[in-house]
Each structure stands twice: as structure tokens, then as C-alpha cells.
Coordinates of C-alpha atoms and ligand atoms in Angstrom, one line a residue:
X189 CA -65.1 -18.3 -24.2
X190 CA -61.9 -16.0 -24.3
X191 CA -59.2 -16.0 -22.1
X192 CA -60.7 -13.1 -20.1
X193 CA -64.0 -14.5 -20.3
X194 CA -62.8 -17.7 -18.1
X195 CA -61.1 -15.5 -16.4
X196 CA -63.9 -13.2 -15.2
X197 CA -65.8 -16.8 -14.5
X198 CA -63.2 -18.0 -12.0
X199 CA -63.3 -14.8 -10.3
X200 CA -67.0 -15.4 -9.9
X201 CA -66.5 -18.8 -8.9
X202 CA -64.1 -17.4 -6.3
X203 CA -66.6 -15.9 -4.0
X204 CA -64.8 -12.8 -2.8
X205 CA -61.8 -14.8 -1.4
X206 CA -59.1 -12.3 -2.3
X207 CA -56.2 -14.1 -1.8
X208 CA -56.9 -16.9 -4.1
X209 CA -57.8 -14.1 -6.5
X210 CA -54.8 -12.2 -6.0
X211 CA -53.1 -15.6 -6.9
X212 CA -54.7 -17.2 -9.8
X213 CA -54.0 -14.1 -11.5
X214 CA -50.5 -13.6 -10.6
X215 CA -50.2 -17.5 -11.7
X216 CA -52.0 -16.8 -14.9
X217 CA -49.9 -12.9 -15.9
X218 CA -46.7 -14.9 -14.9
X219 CA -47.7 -18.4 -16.7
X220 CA -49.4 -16.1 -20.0
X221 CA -46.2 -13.9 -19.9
X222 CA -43.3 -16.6 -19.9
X223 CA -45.2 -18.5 -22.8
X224 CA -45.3 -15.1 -25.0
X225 CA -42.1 -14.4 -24.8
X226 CA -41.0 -18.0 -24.8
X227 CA -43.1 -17.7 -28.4
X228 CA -45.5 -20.4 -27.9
X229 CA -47.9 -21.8 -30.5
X230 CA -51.5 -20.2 -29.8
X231 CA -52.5 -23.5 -29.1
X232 CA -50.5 -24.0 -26.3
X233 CA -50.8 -20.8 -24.8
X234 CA -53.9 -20.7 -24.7
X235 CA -54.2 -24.2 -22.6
X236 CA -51.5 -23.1 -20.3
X237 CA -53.4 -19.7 -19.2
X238 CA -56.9 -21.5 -19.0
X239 CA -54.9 -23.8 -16.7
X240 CA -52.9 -21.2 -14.7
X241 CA -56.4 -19.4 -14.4
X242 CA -58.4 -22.6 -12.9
X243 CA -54.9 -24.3 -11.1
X244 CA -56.4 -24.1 -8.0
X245 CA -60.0 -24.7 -8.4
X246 CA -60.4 -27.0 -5.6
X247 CA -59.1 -25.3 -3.1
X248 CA -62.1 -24.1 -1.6
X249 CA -63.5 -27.4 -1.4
X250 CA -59.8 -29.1 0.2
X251 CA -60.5 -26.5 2.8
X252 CA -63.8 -27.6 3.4
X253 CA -63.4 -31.4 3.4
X254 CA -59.6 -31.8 4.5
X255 CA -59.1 -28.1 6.1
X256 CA -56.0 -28.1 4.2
X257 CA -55.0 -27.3 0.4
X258 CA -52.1 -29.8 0.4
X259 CA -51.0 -31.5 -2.7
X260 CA -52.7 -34.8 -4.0
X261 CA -55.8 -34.1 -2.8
X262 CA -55.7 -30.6 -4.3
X263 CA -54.6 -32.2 -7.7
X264 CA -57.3 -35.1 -7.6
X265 CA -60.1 -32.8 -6.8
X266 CA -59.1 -29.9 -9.3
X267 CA -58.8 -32.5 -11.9
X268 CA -62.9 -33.5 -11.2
X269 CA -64.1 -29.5 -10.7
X270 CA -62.5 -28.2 -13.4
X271 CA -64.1 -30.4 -16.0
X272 CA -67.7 -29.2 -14.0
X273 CA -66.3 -25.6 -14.5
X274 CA -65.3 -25.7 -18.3
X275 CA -68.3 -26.9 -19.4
X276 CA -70.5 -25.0 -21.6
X277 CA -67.1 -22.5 -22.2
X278 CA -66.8 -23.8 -25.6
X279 CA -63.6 -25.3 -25.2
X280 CA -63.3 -28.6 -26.7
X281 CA -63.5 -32.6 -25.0
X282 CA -59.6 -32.5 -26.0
X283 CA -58.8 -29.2 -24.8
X284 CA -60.8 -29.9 -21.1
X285 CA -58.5 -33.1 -20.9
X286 CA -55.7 -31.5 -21.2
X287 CA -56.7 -28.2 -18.8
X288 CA -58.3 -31.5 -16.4
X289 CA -54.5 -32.9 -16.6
X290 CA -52.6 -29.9 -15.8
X291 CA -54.9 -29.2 -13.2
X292 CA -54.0 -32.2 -11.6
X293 CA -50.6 -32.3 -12.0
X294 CA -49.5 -28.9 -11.2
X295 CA -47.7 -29.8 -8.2
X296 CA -45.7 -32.8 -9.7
X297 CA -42.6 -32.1 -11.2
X298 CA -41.7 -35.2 -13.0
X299 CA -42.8 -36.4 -16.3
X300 CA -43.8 -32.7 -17.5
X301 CA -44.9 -33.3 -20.9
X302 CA -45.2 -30.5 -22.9
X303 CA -44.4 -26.3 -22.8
X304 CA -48.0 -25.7 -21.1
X305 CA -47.0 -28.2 -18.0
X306 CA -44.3 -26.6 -18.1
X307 CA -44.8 -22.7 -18.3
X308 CA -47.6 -23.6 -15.2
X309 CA -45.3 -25.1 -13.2
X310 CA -43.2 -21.7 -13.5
X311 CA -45.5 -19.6 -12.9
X312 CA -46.8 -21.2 -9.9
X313 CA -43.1 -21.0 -8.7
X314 CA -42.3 -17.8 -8.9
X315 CA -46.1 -16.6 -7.6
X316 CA -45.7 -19.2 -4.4
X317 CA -41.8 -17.9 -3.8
X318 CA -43.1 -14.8 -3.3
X319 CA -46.0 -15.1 -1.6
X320 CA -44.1 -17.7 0.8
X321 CA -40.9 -15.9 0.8
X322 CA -39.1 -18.7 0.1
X323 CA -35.2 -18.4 0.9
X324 CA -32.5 -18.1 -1.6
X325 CA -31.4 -21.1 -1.5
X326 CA -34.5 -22.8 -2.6
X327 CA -35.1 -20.7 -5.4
X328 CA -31.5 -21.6 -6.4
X329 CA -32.1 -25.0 -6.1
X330 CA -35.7 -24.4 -8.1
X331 CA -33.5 -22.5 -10.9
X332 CA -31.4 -25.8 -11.7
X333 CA -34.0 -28.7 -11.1
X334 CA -37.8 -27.1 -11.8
X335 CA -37.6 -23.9 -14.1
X336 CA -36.3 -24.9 -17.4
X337 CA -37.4 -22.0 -20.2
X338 CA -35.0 -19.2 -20.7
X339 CA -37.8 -16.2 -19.7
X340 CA -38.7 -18.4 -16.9
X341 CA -35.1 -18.6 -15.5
X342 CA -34.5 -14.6 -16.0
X343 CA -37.6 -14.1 -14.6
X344 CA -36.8 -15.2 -11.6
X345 CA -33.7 -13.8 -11.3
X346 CA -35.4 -10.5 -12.0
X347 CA -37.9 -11.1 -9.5
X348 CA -36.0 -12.1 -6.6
X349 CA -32.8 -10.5 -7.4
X350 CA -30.9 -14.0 -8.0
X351 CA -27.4 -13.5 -9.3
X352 CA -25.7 -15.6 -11.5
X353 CA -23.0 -18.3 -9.9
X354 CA -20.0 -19.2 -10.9
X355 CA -19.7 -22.8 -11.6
X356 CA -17.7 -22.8 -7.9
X357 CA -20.7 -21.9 -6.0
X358 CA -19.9 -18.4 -5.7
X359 CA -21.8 -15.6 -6.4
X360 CA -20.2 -12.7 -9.3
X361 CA -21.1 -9.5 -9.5
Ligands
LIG447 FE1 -51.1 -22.2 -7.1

């Protein structure tokens, strides 16, 4: 399947809930945007959107069974579903590992291990800052410690208006 393909499936797969819809495809234009202009190999990219697309797969089911969507569970449940949902796309045993291990990983920041970890975990941030409003200073603090690409990092700044500091801590400009 293409891109828009899987895309069109997880929308199915949503069952009319919006806002998970609104999200998975501000997580996936965000994710698919920072890795084009970041110039990622095809390869890549196209891991990192089918992973931004299906991030949060099991949230649904988290609701259901733990009437929350909070982390681990989240990870170790997406990890299972997505595999379910992938099959029969045509994507390869290889590529459903990896989309399987980003998937259940997307809400741990250490040990990112390659630019489609990475790109997701970006996307995600800047799609849950603004649908959380999260204050200044923790998309400051996001800026030094969790977004590491260049487009990622103006992004943001374009996004929520974040102006550079100067080494002191204050702001220029
Ligand atoms: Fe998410």
C-alpha cells in the first residue's frame, strides 16, 4: 500500500473518533514534513510516516481496558496492534518490525536509534504542544533535550513563536 493508502485505512480503523483523527494526521504532515526537508532517504521516510500514521493505534483499546492512554501501556499494546493492522499492506516482515518498534517506543526518548525514531518523536511534540498548550518553558526545555533536527527545531519556533536565547537565558529580539 501507499502512504495515503495506510493512511485512508487508519482513518477507517478510527471509527469516527475525530480527535484521534485530527491527530494522527497532524503527527503524520508534521513527522512527513520535517523528514522532507530534513532530506531523508525514501526508505526512512517512508517508515517514519507509516509510523506517525499508526502511533497511536492502541489508543482505543487503553481506553477500553485501562480508561486511560498513558504511556507504557499505550507503547506495549500499539506495538501488538499494529503488526495485526499492517498485515496484508504489503509492507515487508522488516519494515512491520521496525513500524512495530516505533510504535512502541514513541513516548521514550532515550536510545533513539535512527532519523525515523527520531522525526516521530518530533512530530508528536510539536502536535501534543499544541494540542496541550504546553507552556514556554517546556517547549524550551523540549528544544535543547528532545528535538534534535534543524527543520524540527525551526519548526517549532515557527509554530509557537519561540525566540532564540542568548546563551544568558535571555531572550533577543
Ligand atoms: Fe501521539
Amino acid at each position: 500500500m501507499t502512504i495515503p493508502q495506510i493512511l485512508e485505512k487508519m482513518i477507517a480503523f478510527s471509527e469516527g473518533n475525530i480527535h484521534d483523527i485530527d491527530h494522527l494526521i497532524r503527527v503524520w504532515t508534521y513527522t512527513k514534513t520535517i523528514g522532507e526537508l530534513e532530506g531523508l532517504e525514501e526508505a526512512t521516510q517512508f517508515i517514519a510516516e507509516v509510523a506517525a500514521i499508526t502511533h497511536d493505534i492502541a489508543c482505543p483499546l487503553c481506553r477500553e481496558k485501562y480508561g486511560n492512554t498513558d504511556g507504557k501501556h499505550q507503547e506495549e499494546e500499539g506495538a501488538v496492534l499494529v503488526r495485526k493492522f499492517l498485515k496484508g499492506t504489503g509492507l515487508t516482515e522488516a519494515q512491520i518490525d521496525r513500524v512495530s518498534y516505533l510504535v512502541g517506543h514513541h513516548h521514550t526518548f532515550s536510545n533513539i536509534d535512527g532519523m525515523d525514531y527520531q522525526i516521530l518523536i518530533e512530530g508528536d511534540f510539536i502536535t501534543n504542544a499544541s494540542e496541550n498548550g504546553y507552556s514556554e518553558a517546556s517547549i524550551r526545555n523540549a528544544l535543547d533535550r528532545i528535538i534534535k533536527t534543524d527543520s524540527g527545531k525551526r519548526l517549532v519556533r515557527e509554530v509557537f513563536c519561540i525566540k532564540p536565547e542568548e546563551e544568558d537565558g535571555t531572550t533577543v529580539g
